Amino acid sequence: MSRKEKSIVIEPTTGSKIFNIEELVRYKDLLYYMVLRDVTVLYKQTILGFTWAVITPLFQIIIFSVVFGYLAGIKPDVAGMPYPVFSSLAVIPWTYFSNSVSASGSSLINTSSIFTKVYFPRIIIPLTPIFSKFVDFLISIIILIGIMVYFKYLPGTNVVFVLIPLLIIIITASGMGFWLSALAVQYRDFKFAMTFMIPLLMYIAPVTFPATLVLEKFGSTLYHAYALYPMVGAVEGFRTAFAVGKEMPWDIITISFLSSLIIFFTGIWYFRKMEKYFADVA
Amino acid sequence: MDNSLAIKVDNLSKVYKIGLKEQKQETLVGSIIDSIKKPIKNFRRISRVRQSEIQQENADQFWALKNVSFELSKGEVLGVIGKNGAGKSTLLKLLSRITYPSTGRIESMGKIASLLEVGTGFNPELTGRENIFLNGTILGLSKKEIDERFSEIVKFSGIEKFIETPVKRYSSGMKVRLAFAVAAHLEPDILIIDEVLAVGDAEFQRKCIGKMQEISDGTGRTVLFVSHNMAAVKALCTRGIVLKGGEKVFDGSQNAAINYYQAHLDNAANLDYIDDISKAPGNENVRIVNFSIKPLDGDIISIKSGVRFEVLLYNFVLGANLDITYELRNSEEIIVFHTGNYITTTNNSRKGFYRIASEIPSHLLNSGLYFFSIIVGQNQKTALFKGRDMVSFEVIHEASENHTRELPGVISPILSFNTIYQGE
């Protein structure tokens, strides 16, 4: 045989290695087709198609602008930024985060008919929604552009930093996806818990209010502790990147980034530790 | 590992925890307390599924596979046979890395592809083309490899016209053909197959068997094949192992394995109470001590082997005319024959053993499952004992030049034909 042969050993303890990069590279095409399947299937047989990726966040932005911006009178911490712009700069990345976490969290439960029949690196399953929801995210950028054009708000030069908060979102969503999918396939309780926990997570993230509000009310120690919640640095960082005349909050971005790495690597560790039981419990 | 080996299985076991009957509370207070305790209990129960330590002789443990060892050389085609629940599927799942062993070790050399089910991951909304790529990558192919084989896969499936149609509009037969076409082009070093041949129409099945023979011949591909279809095992495999209750009970040539299976496991093909006559089926008049079914020729019961059947009975009735009637039915409850014979003719039956043997000639019974019932009678009037479905056996189809596939019909005779041209 021309192929370089390598023996595979299956033992009760196999699968504890943290990351099998070589194997993931070999299965990269599978990830690609799983993502492609998610993207093409999602809006099939709908009338509005990809418009749905726009409608959901748009309605949220409108409601937030009325309830929090107009009725509750929350003021953006950036001079000259209208509340709808402020709100959309948080709702858009948040929507990507919450969609990918909930899809990733339930991914193993939904694909049990596949992974109980064929072997492939299981980690591809919770990773798929992180990529497929990114397509929705890119589409929803249209709203952002639309709102900014409507309110004539031009982003500043900090916009080049937008990739850093985006990276925090991807890392956090993947890490939480690893944790939740591995837990939910064993304990279905997590499936129910996710449906109400993820929306609640939004209210403690600086989506409807500026993170500096926490700094004002609770002081700098608690403000930095608050950033341990990765979506604090991610959402605030994403929004500030578009703001004119406001420094990037590097302190909370750093804290959030480190915290997201902890979630990510513990997530991989737990997922890899449990994956050999998935076929038995699913 | 030795270089000529493809798979080495060493003392492999898989233990599942099974749920024991839960205690039910009968009082209201009891069930309230129970519902509070329930989450803790549930947590323990679910967590136990993955406990790796194994306690011997635990009531809630089920050994799906117990200390199985074997080695498979490169190019060997191994048939794994056994009844439902013998551990065949568990073995395949372990070999294909879907689930992990409780103890023991598997070492394998080369790329493994397992087909525990065809069409895994098929999405009804996607087109045939998209599903070929999705299914192919799930089975471990790269995009490049699928690109290279794409036209061949489509041609093999025979659904060129519908390749851009969503799979949900396919008939179930078309779906299976497309799925098998992908599977047949995996070209792994080790192929693991679970009864996928049980699908599709006869013509497509023949194509699949042909393709699999092509896979195993010459190219040095190692195949592990699990099936209830003895004919397929016989045709495709070079070696067979028999599993029973999670343990390997036989390992040898495929014919010997089929023979072992038919003789020892297959629906209790043999009834044997020679060690304890008092437990043998029967009554105070007569007991059937032994009833065995064997091939007349060779070691496998097939259409051409013929069948020898032999009854050993113990008679308690003195001075009577005994007779025995055999009724053979097939799995469709059709009576194939009903025939009798005298055991004694001159009112001289004695206490003791009588052995009655007979034969069904070759090329009479078609392939399938058969059930023997017997009636032992006295003076052709009174039945002393009736035993329904006492033993059963399977006649397998062996491929030959003029019979490549199984044919319908209750009997399968060889007839001689005489053809004369009669002019216009």
XYZ file of C-alpha atoms in Angstrom:
706
model
C 0.000 0.000 0.000
C 1.280 3.387 -0.969
C -0.235 5.178 2.009
C 1.962 5.572 5.025
C 0.513 3.197 7.530
C -0.064 4.019 11.108
C -1.576 1.654 13.571
C -4.605 2.735 15.553
C -4.955 1.464 19.079
C -8.330 1.408 20.767
C -8.248 0.991 24.501
C -10.556 1.950 27.363
C -8.401 5.021 27.984
C -8.125 6.287 24.390
C -9.322 9.779 23.659
C -7.848 11.784 26.518
C -5.384 13.607 24.290
C -6.313 17.273 24.304
C -6.312 18.006 20.615
C -5.584 15.750 17.685
C -4.703 18.448 15.156
C -3.505 15.979 12.533
C -6.837 14.185 12.569
C -8.814 17.432 12.436
C -6.864 18.508 9.375
C -7.721 15.210 7.721
C -11.405 15.812 8.397
C -11.472 19.493 7.409
C -13.644 18.727 4.392
C -16.221 17.129 6.656
C -16.437 20.336 8.680
C -16.839 22.256 5.438
C -19.716 20.079 4.204
C -21.421 20.045 7.590
C -21.352 23.845 7.617
C -22.541 23.948 4.021
C -25.397 21.610 4.889
C -26.448 23.777 7.838
C -26.379 26.909 5.727
C -28.226 25.510 2.711
C -30.807 23.560 4.677
C -31.675 26.228 7.230
C -33.706 28.504 4.987
C -34.950 25.914 2.486
C -38.702 25.918 2.090
C -39.069 29.332 3.713
C -40.582 32.293 1.869
C -38.257 34.914 3.263
C -35.090 32.806 3.082
C -31.990 34.576 4.266
C -34.064 37.611 5.253
C -34.754 35.745 8.476
C -31.148 36.297 9.461
C -31.949 40.007 9.347
C -35.459 40.094 10.755
C -34.728 38.631 14.199
C -31.987 41.059 15.243
C -33.786 43.968 13.583
C -36.891 43.525 15.728
C -34.742 43.194 18.800
C -32.971 46.440 18.001
C -36.284 48.247 17.493
C -37.691 46.956 20.789
C -34.510 47.718 22.721
C -34.394 51.213 21.259
C -37.963 51.870 22.387
C -37.793 50.191 25.815
C -34.256 50.933 26.964
C -33.319 53.933 24.845
C -36.602 55.826 24.887
C -38.648 54.638 27.914
C -35.860 53.744 30.375
C -33.668 56.522 29.042
C -30.355 54.649 29.078
C -27.721 56.927 27.568
C -24.908 55.591 25.392
C -21.493 56.390 26.839
C -20.282 57.689 23.510
C -21.010 61.275 22.704
C -23.127 61.677 19.603
C -24.047 58.004 19.207
C -27.815 57.497 18.835
C -29.261 54.657 20.932
C -30.335 52.514 17.907
C -26.731 52.566 16.657
C -25.495 51.798 20.167
C -28.001 48.953 20.464
C -27.391 47.406 17.047
C -23.626 47.351 17.648
C -24.307 45.001 20.576
C -27.356 43.072 19.349
C -25.671 41.935 16.127
C -22.635 40.273 17.783
C -24.822 39.029 20.627
C -27.227 37.354 18.208
C -24.310 35.537 16.611
C -23.081 34.454 20.033
C -26.423 33.220 21.354
C -27.395 31.466 18.097
C -24.126 29.610 17.884
C -24.064 28.650 21.577
C -27.574 27.250 21.546
C -27.068 25.426 18.239
C -23.706 24.111 19.359
C -25.066 23.086 22.769
C -27.807 20.957 21.262
C -25.697 19.743 18.325
C -24.764 16.366 19.797
C -28.336 15.544 20.748
C -29.480 16.363 17.232
C -26.829 14.344 15.437
C -26.924 11.196 17.558
C -28.101 9.213 14.524
C -24.812 10.046 12.815
C -22.203 9.659 15.501
C -23.613 6.357 16.740
C -22.984 4.937 13.273
C -19.688 6.359 12.077
C -16.439 7.441 13.627
C -15.090 10.919 12.955
C -13.649 13.491 15.342
C -16.685 14.329 17.447
C -15.487 17.849 18.105
C -16.547 18.732 14.570
C -20.175 18.445 15.649
C -20.259 21.357 18.139
C -17.861 23.347 15.935
C -20.161 23.278 12.925
C -22.756 25.794 14.221
C -19.997 28.248 15.171
C -19.145 28.486 11.487
C -22.618 28.156 10.002
C -24.077 30.876 12.232
C -21.239 33.111 11.145
C -22.880 33.271 7.726
C -26.016 34.648 9.390
C -23.828 37.102 11.240
C -22.276 38.364 8.015
C -25.735 38.838 6.523
C -26.945 40.714 9.583
C -24.102 43.186 9.129
C -26.461 44.699 6.524
C -28.646 45.967 9.382
C -25.659 47.564 10.998
C -24.720 49.353 7.822
C -28.352 50.359 7.233
C -28.790 51.830 10.696
C -25.476 53.653 10.596
C -26.326 55.129 7.211
C -29.794 56.128 8.435
C -28.396 57.905 11.520
C -25.420 59.194 9.527
C -22.969 57.719 12.020
C -19.507 57.062 10.588
C -17.208 54.665 12.493
C -13.789 55.884 13.645
C -10.362 54.415 13.012
C -10.708 51.919 15.897
C -12.813 49.796 13.547
C -9.638 47.898 12.596
C -9.712 46.338 16.087
C -13.146 44.766 15.524
C -11.609 41.373 14.806
C -10.335 41.025 18.383
C -13.745 41.119 20.105
C -15.052 38.927 17.299
C -12.355 36.398 18.090
C -13.386 36.444 21.772
C -16.965 35.690 20.719
C -15.884 32.755 18.543
C -13.624 31.310 21.250
C -16.252 31.713 23.982
C -19.061 30.306 21.859
C -16.942 27.285 20.904
C -15.880 26.687 24.514
C -19.448 26.919 25.767
C -20.570 24.738 22.867
C -18.092 22.035 23.893
C -19.230 22.180 27.499
C -22.959 22.341 26.826
C -23.107 19.768 24.041
C -21.136 17.235 26.091
C -23.292 17.881 29.143
C -26.610 17.975 27.301
C -26.068 14.659 25.550
C -25.626 13.047 28.972
C -28.040 15.115 31.029
C -30.919 16.392 28.953
C -31.623 18.904 31.734
C -29.072 21.162 30.079
C -31.208 21.278 26.962
C -34.032 22.808 28.963
C -31.719 25.003 30.999
C -30.131 26.427 27.844
C -33.402 27.738 26.439
C -33.887 30.154 29.312
C -30.299 30.672 30.443
C -28.942 32.031 27.167
C -31.457 34.910 26.916
C -30.780 35.699 30.578
C -27.059 35.871 29.827
C -27.845 38.726 27.481
C -29.265 40.932 30.214
C -26.097 40.689 32.272
C -23.938 41.478 29.245
C -23.502 45.140 28.280
C -25.982 44.850 25.411
C -28.695 47.285 26.474
C -26.421 49.467 28.600
C -22.770 50.573 28.388
C -20.229 48.598 30.431
C -18.992 51.861 31.898
C -22.276 51.981 33.830
C -20.880 49.120 35.938
C -17.659 51.067 36.471
C -19.666 54.089 37.627
C -21.942 52.173 39.984
C -19.654 49.477 41.416
C -16.091 50.737 41.093
C -13.118 49.467 39.134
C -12.482 46.180 41.013
C -15.955 44.871 40.299
C -15.795 46.293 36.784
C -12.736 44.176 36.079
C -14.279 41.142 37.758
C -17.326 41.731 35.559
C -15.057 41.348 32.526
C -14.377 37.750 33.519
C -17.653 37.189 31.731
C -16.132 37.112 28.226
C -19.111 38.719 26.531
C -18.415 41.909 28.508
C -15.108 42.540 26.759
C -16.470 41.156 23.493
C -19.631 43.263 23.241
C -18.095 46.408 24.704
C -15.021 45.958 22.492
C -17.112 45.381 19.364
C -19.191 48.495 20.027
C -16.256 50.698 20.934
C -14.451 49.702 17.765
C -17.161 51.550 15.824
C -17.427 54.480 18.221
C -15.886 57.830 17.473
C -13.881 59.498 20.224
C -13.699 56.627 22.675
C -10.605 54.652 23.624
C -10.706 50.873 23.167
C -11.298 49.336 26.629
C -8.178 47.166 26.450
C -8.286 46.275 30.150
C -11.610 44.463 29.989
C -10.877 43.073 26.523
C -7.721 41.418 27.882
C -9.494 39.987 30.911
C -12.355 38.702 28.764
C -9.949 37.224 26.254
C -8.060 35.264 28.919
C -11.315 34.125 30.460
C -12.603 32.977 27.061
C -9.450 30.903 26.602
C -10.117 29.191 29.937
C -13.658 28.312 28.837
C -12.360 27.112 25.477
C -9.620 24.823 26.757
C -11.582 23.410 29.695
C -14.384 22.834 27.172
C -12.108 20.818 24.904
C -10.761 18.934 27.898
C -14.222 17.981 29.148
C -15.497 17.145 25.669
C -12.539 14.905 24.903
C -12.837 13.227 28.271
C -16.509 12.423 27.735
C -16.643 11.760 23.981
C -16.023 8.043 24.284
C -19.287 7.681 26.190
C -21.409 9.702 23.762
C -22.493 6.693 21.715
C -23.408 4.815 24.895
C -25.521 7.556 26.450
C -27.043 9.209 23.373
C 2.059 -5.562 15.863
C 3.022 -8.145 13.284
C 3.160 -6.550 9.855
C 0.966 -9.105 8.150
C -1.892 -8.392 10.547
C -4.692 -5.952 9.859
C -6.532 -6.206 13.151
C -5.543 -7.609 16.499
C -8.242 -7.900 19.129
C -7.106 -8.716 22.599
C -9.414 -9.736 25.444
C -12.045 -7.285 24.403
C -15.013 -6.698 26.709
C -17.849 -4.246 26.773
C -20.071 -3.902 29.795
C -23.284 -1.952 29.860
C -25.120 -0.961 32.973
C -28.720 -1.895 32.710
C -31.543 -0.320 34.629
C -32.855 -2.327 37.515
C -36.491 -2.125 38.431
C -37.150 0.999 40.400
C -38.956 0.863 43.675
C -42.289 2.563 43.567
C -43.583 4.442 46.579
C -47.168 3.772 47.512
C -47.864 6.600 49.902
C -48.168 10.270 49.035
C -45.456 11.228 51.535
C -43.293 8.478 50.151
C -43.597 9.690 46.605
C -42.948 13.307 47.610
C -39.756 12.247 49.393
C -38.953 10.121 46.390
C -39.336 12.989 43.953
C -36.938 15.056 46.057
C -34.400 12.265 46.113
C -34.966 11.486 42.437
C -32.526 14.033 40.953
C -29.663 12.597 43.025
C -30.634 9.091 42.054
C -30.931 10.031 38.390
C -27.558 11.726 38.467
C -25.936 8.598 39.887
C -27.739 6.399 37.410
C -26.670 8.419 34.364
C -23.111 8.844 35.629
C -22.779 5.133 36.166
C -23.132 4.510 32.449
C -19.559 5.633 31.982
C -18.014 4.043 35.052
C -15.010 2.171 33.884
C -14.459 -0.084 36.854
C -16.146 -3.398 36.461
C -17.408 -5.480 39.283
C -17.802 -9.132 38.569
C -21.232 -10.657 38.898
C -23.121 -7.440 39.329
C -26.831 -7.734 38.768
C -27.177 -4.528 36.789
C -24.318 -5.255 34.422
C -24.695 -6.665 31.009
C -21.699 -8.086 29.197
C -22.351 -7.308 25.572
C -18.928 -8.706 24.775
C -16.711 -10.785 27.005
C -12.993 -11.462 26.550
C -13.046 -11.774 22.791
C -9.678 -12.205 21.111
C -8.788 -12.809 17.503
C -6.329 -11.747 14.866
C -7.126 -10.910 11.315
C -4.489 -10.997 8.603
C -4.421 -8.548 5.744
C -6.704 -9.637 2.927
C -8.795 -11.944 5.055
C -12.556 -11.680 4.852
C -14.030 -12.516 8.190
C -17.675 -13.345 8.710
C -19.062 -12.729 12.169
C -22.114 -14.848 12.852
C -24.361 -15.241 15.833
C -27.927 -14.778 16.910
C -29.443 -11.433 17.833
C -27.827 -10.151 20.990
C -24.723 -12.304 20.594
C -22.522 -9.219 20.528
C -21.948 -8.864 16.794
C -23.005 -5.250 16.573
C -21.099 -4.359 19.728
C -17.955 -5.855 18.250
C -18.398 -3.827 15.080
C -19.082 -0.655 17.033
C -15.906 -1.164 19.010
C -13.861 -1.843 15.897
C -15.252 1.242 14.196
C -14.431 3.421 17.231
C -18.018 4.445 17.832
C -17.941 3.181 21.372
C -15.013 2.270 23.583
C -14.194 -1.040 25.246
C -14.536 -1.561 28.989
C -11.430 -3.707 29.011
C -9.122 -5.085 26.381
C -7.477 -3.637 23.348
C -7.842 -3.381 19.593
C -4.960 -2.606 17.316
C -5.568 -2.009 13.659
C -3.404 -1.116 10.713
C -4.611 1.126 7.935
C -7.676 3.130 7.146
C -10.925 1.711 8.489
C -14.328 2.402 6.998
C -17.391 1.077 8.694
C -20.798 0.672 7.183
C -23.080 -0.022 10.098
C -25.806 1.657 8.140
C -25.829 3.040 4.644
C -26.662 6.667 4.086
C -25.546 7.961 7.455
C -26.078 11.699 7.579
C -28.132 11.896 4.397
C -30.086 15.077 4.465
C -33.455 14.990 2.685
C -33.294 18.657 1.711
C -29.982 18.336 -0.085
C -29.566 17.093 -3.630
C -28.035 13.761 -4.531
C -24.799 15.502 -5.457
C -24.600 17.387 -2.160
C -25.370 14.229 -0.227
C -22.601 12.304 -1.963
C -20.128 14.862 -0.693
C -21.654 15.076 2.796
C -21.961 11.309 3.225
C -18.545 10.726 1.697
C -16.792 13.123 4.057
C -18.649 11.655 7.040
C -17.293 8.277 5.997
C -13.795 9.713 5.978
C -13.130 10.712 2.376
C -11.637 14.048 1.437
C -13.247 16.365 -1.095
C -10.477 15.563 -3.554
C -11.058 11.826 -3.244
C -14.798 12.277 -3.819
C -14.162 14.518 -6.824
C -12.056 11.778 -8.375
C -14.679 9.083 -7.809
C -17.776 11.203 -8.326
C -18.736 10.090 -11.826
C -18.081 6.471 -10.939
C -20.282 6.749 -7.840
C -23.117 8.294 -9.828
C -22.819 5.655 -12.515
C -22.816 2.839 -9.977
C -25.921 4.193 -8.270
C -27.755 4.349 -11.590
C -29.565 7.600 -10.764
C -27.714 10.016 -13.043
C -30.943 11.760 -13.980
C -31.850 12.690 -10.414
C -28.478 13.781 -9.138
C -29.583 17.426 -8.819
C -32.900 16.521 -7.181
C -33.370 16.785 -3.398
C -33.103 13.366 -1.820
C -36.520 13.759 -0.208
C -38.047 13.220 -3.639
C -36.195 9.917 -4.062
C -37.817 6.552 -3.609
C -36.394 4.553 -0.733
C -34.713 2.256 -3.246
C -32.947 5.155 -4.944
C -31.738 6.459 -1.597
C -30.233 3.091 -0.732
C -28.542 2.790 -4.109
C -26.978 6.199 -3.837
C -25.855 5.473 -0.283
C -24.344 2.133 -1.196
C -22.650 3.640 -4.213
C -20.802 6.062 -1.941
C -19.944 3.286 0.475
C -18.689 0.990 -2.246
C -16.148 3.586 -3.334
C -14.523 4.204 0.024
C -11.490 2.046 -0.778
C -10.332 1.609 2.811
C -7.742 -0.918 3.973
C -10.233 -2.434 6.382
C -13.927 -2.490 5.643
C -16.492 -3.225 8.325
C -19.952 -4.107 7.077
C -23.117 -4.770 9.034
C -25.939 -6.373 7.079
C -26.103 -3.620 4.511
C -26.907 -6.271 1.976
C -30.307 -6.689 3.515
C -31.453 -3.674 1.527
C -32.324 -2.920 -2.025
C -33.845 -5.097 -4.701
C -32.394 -8.404 -5.818
C -30.609 -6.973 -8.825
C -28.927 -4.260 -6.775
C -27.990 -6.776 -4.086
C -26.236 -8.880 -6.666
C -24.373 -5.811 -7.857
C -23.329 -5.086 -4.278
C -22.104 -8.607 -3.659
C -20.154 -8.409 -6.886
C -18.641 -5.111 -5.875
C -17.713 -6.469 -2.475
C -16.077 -9.515 -3.988
C -14.153 -7.187 -6.206
C -13.138 -5.288 -3.084
C -11.913 -8.350 -1.275
C -10.315 -10.143 -4.235
C -6.840 -9.221 -5.195
C -6.630 -5.790 -3.656
C -5.662 -7.247 -0.294
C -8.491 -5.500 1.441
C -9.495 -6.830 4.817
C -13.214 -7.150 5.373
C -15.260 -7.817 8.490
C -18.767 -8.814 7.632
C -21.684 -9.353 9.974
C -24.764 -11.030 8.636
C -27.677 -13.303 9.278
C -27.497 -14.258 5.659
C -25.503 -17.491 5.700
C -25.414 -17.598 1.917
C -23.673 -14.221 1.804
C -21.232 -15.264 4.511
C -20.453 -18.429 2.609
C -19.998 -16.631 -0.675
C -17.892 -13.741 0.579
C -15.907 -14.814 3.613
C -12.775 -16.837 3.973
C -13.061 -17.255 7.694
C -15.790 -17.133 10.292
C -16.166 -16.566 13.981
C -19.275 -17.419 15.919
C -20.386 -15.328 18.871
C -22.739 -16.466 21.571
C -23.755 -14.406 24.573
C -20.864 -12.011 23.982
C -18.230 -14.714 23.823
C -16.398 -16.186 20.909
C -17.404 -19.832 20.704
C -15.950 -20.739 17.354
C -13.187 -19.568 15.039
C -12.358 -21.335 11.801
C -13.061 -21.539 8.098
C -16.328 -19.960 6.970
C -17.876 -23.338 6.197
C -16.937 -24.761 9.561
C -18.298 -21.656 11.267
C -21.616 -21.863 9.433
C -21.763 -25.541 10.245
C -21.071 -24.833 13.907
C -23.727 -22.165 13.934
C -26.303 -24.411 12.278
C -25.499 -27.330 14.537
C -25.242 -25.573 17.887
C -26.996 -22.265 17.815
C -29.402 -21.956 14.977
C -32.847 -21.975 16.545
C -31.878 -24.999 18.633
C -31.430 -27.099 15.500
C -30.663 -30.051 17.672
C -32.717 -31.305 20.500
C -30.693 -33.418 22.872
C -31.752 -34.848 26.225
C -29.610 -37.954 26.208
C -28.135 -36.973 29.584
C -31.474 -36.664 31.309
C -34.330 -38.478 29.640
C -36.835 -37.423 32.297
C -36.609 -33.813 31.022
C -37.008 -34.720 27.355
C -40.194 -33.499 25.650
C -42.893 -36.120 25.749
C -45.087 -37.814 28.322
C -45.563 -41.107 30.155
C -45.934 -42.889 26.786
C -43.029 -41.624 24.797
C -40.177 -39.143 25.092
C -38.201 -37.562 22.279
C -34.641 -37.869 23.530
C -32.801 -36.625 20.491
C -33.716 -34.983 17.217
C -30.854 -33.999 14.963
C -30.615 -32.415 11.547
C -27.458 -32.791 9.491
C -26.400 -32.277 5.907
C -26.154 -35.462 3.858
C -23.049 -34.225 2.159
C -20.458 -31.702 3.323
C -20.853 -29.709 6.486
C -23.433 -27.098 5.614
C -27.104 -27.611 5.033
C -27.697 -26.176 1.608
C -29.980 -26.817 -1.329
C -27.585 -29.322 -2.798
C -26.461 -30.973 0.419
C -29.755 -32.642 1.253
C -30.811 -33.243 4.846
C -30.540 -36.208 7.153
C -32.891 -36.158 10.107
C -32.833 -38.606 12.934
C -35.104 -39.079 15.922
C -34.201 -41.033 19.020
C -37.235 -41.759 21.147
C -37.793 -43.659 24.351
C -40.949 -45.723 24.335
C -42.917 -46.825 27.412
C -45.922 -48.372 25.598
C -45.753 -52.160 25.378
C -47.202 -54.363 22.663
C -48.540 -51.665 20.397
C -48.133 -50.604 16.791
C -46.183 -47.362 16.907
C -45.943 -44.888 14.102
C -44.297 -41.522 13.644
C -45.459 -38.663 11.438
C -43.252 -35.786 10.352
C -44.566 -32.458 9.290
C -42.197 -29.949 7.761
C -43.298 -26.337 7.452
C -41.438 -23.356 6.098
C -41.322 -19.884 7.609
C -44.491 -18.923 5.759
C -46.347 -21.722 7.574
C -46.760 -23.668 4.365
C -46.704 -27.416 4.956
C -43.888 -28.702 2.770
C -44.651 -32.317 3.501
C -46.555 -34.458 5.954
C -45.400 -38.024 5.949
C -45.534 -40.979 8.281
C -43.847 -44.261 8.904
C -44.386 -47.335 11.071
C -42.006 -47.904 13.910
C -43.457 -51.311 14.791
C -46.025 -53.295 12.768
C -46.942 -56.406 14.692
C -48.109 -55.123 18.073
C -44.724 -55.767 19.519
C -43.440 -52.400 20.741
C -40.982 -52.711 23.591
C -39.783 -50.400 26.294
C -36.618 -48.614 25.280
C -34.905 -46.565 22.608
C -35.938 -46.492 18.983
C -33.843 -44.640 16.456
C -35.563 -43.533 13.243
C -33.506 -41.896 10.543
C -34.506 -40.529 7.166
C -33.276 -38.272 4.426
C -34.536 -35.419 2.337
C -32.763 -35.667 -1.013
C -30.659 -32.854 -2.365
C -32.229 -30.278 -4.691
C -35.615 -30.631 -3.130
C -35.909 -27.993 -0.420
C -35.381 -24.430 -1.494
C -33.357 -22.079 0.686
C -35.052 -20.814 3.830
C -35.974 -21.661 7.356
C -37.803 -24.914 8.097
C -39.587 -26.264 11.178
C -40.100 -29.930 12.006
C -43.108 -31.101 13.980
C -43.648 -34.752 14.898
C -46.534 -36.882 16.049
C -45.968 -40.288 17.599
C -49.093 -42.404 17.263
C -50.475 -45.758 18.276
C -52.251 -48.087 15.851
C -52.649 -45.143 13.450
C -55.492 -43.886 15.598
C -54.401 -42.338 18.862
C -51.712 -39.765 19.163
C -49.352 -40.587 21.998
C -47.392 -37.362 21.673
C -47.501 -34.290 19.469
C -44.508 -31.992 19.325
C -44.812 -28.837 17.287
C -41.737 -27.082 15.882
C -39.390 -29.341 17.769
C -36.383 -28.384 15.718
C -35.750 -25.901 12.985
C -33.004 -25.509 10.453
C -31.956 -23.261 7.643
C -31.209 -24.383 4.135
C -28.824 -21.972 2.557
C -28.454 -21.014 -1.020
C -25.072 -21.651 -2.565
C -24.179 -19.732 -5.626
C -23.392 -21.911 -8.625
C -23.230 -21.367 -12.381
C -26.903 -21.848 -13.043
C -28.172 -20.535 -9.706
C -26.446 -17.265 -8.945
C -29.144 -15.959 -6.686
C -31.936 -17.191 -4.512
C -35.032 -18.197 -6.375
C -38.602 -18.109 -5.216
C -40.580 -21.265 -4.611
C -41.032 -23.899 -1.967
C -38.979 -26.508 -3.760
C -35.882 -26.187 -5.880
C -35.669 -29.299 -8.053
C -33.283 -29.910 -10.893
C -35.418 -30.893 -13.839
C -34.252 -32.328 -17.067
C -35.574 -30.668 -20.153
C -35.960 -32.017 -23.575
C -36.245 -29.501 -26.363
C -36.953 -30.443 -29.934
C -37.404 -28.031 -32.770
C -40.735 -28.855 -34.380
C -40.391 -26.912 -37.591
C -42.645 -24.142 -38.850
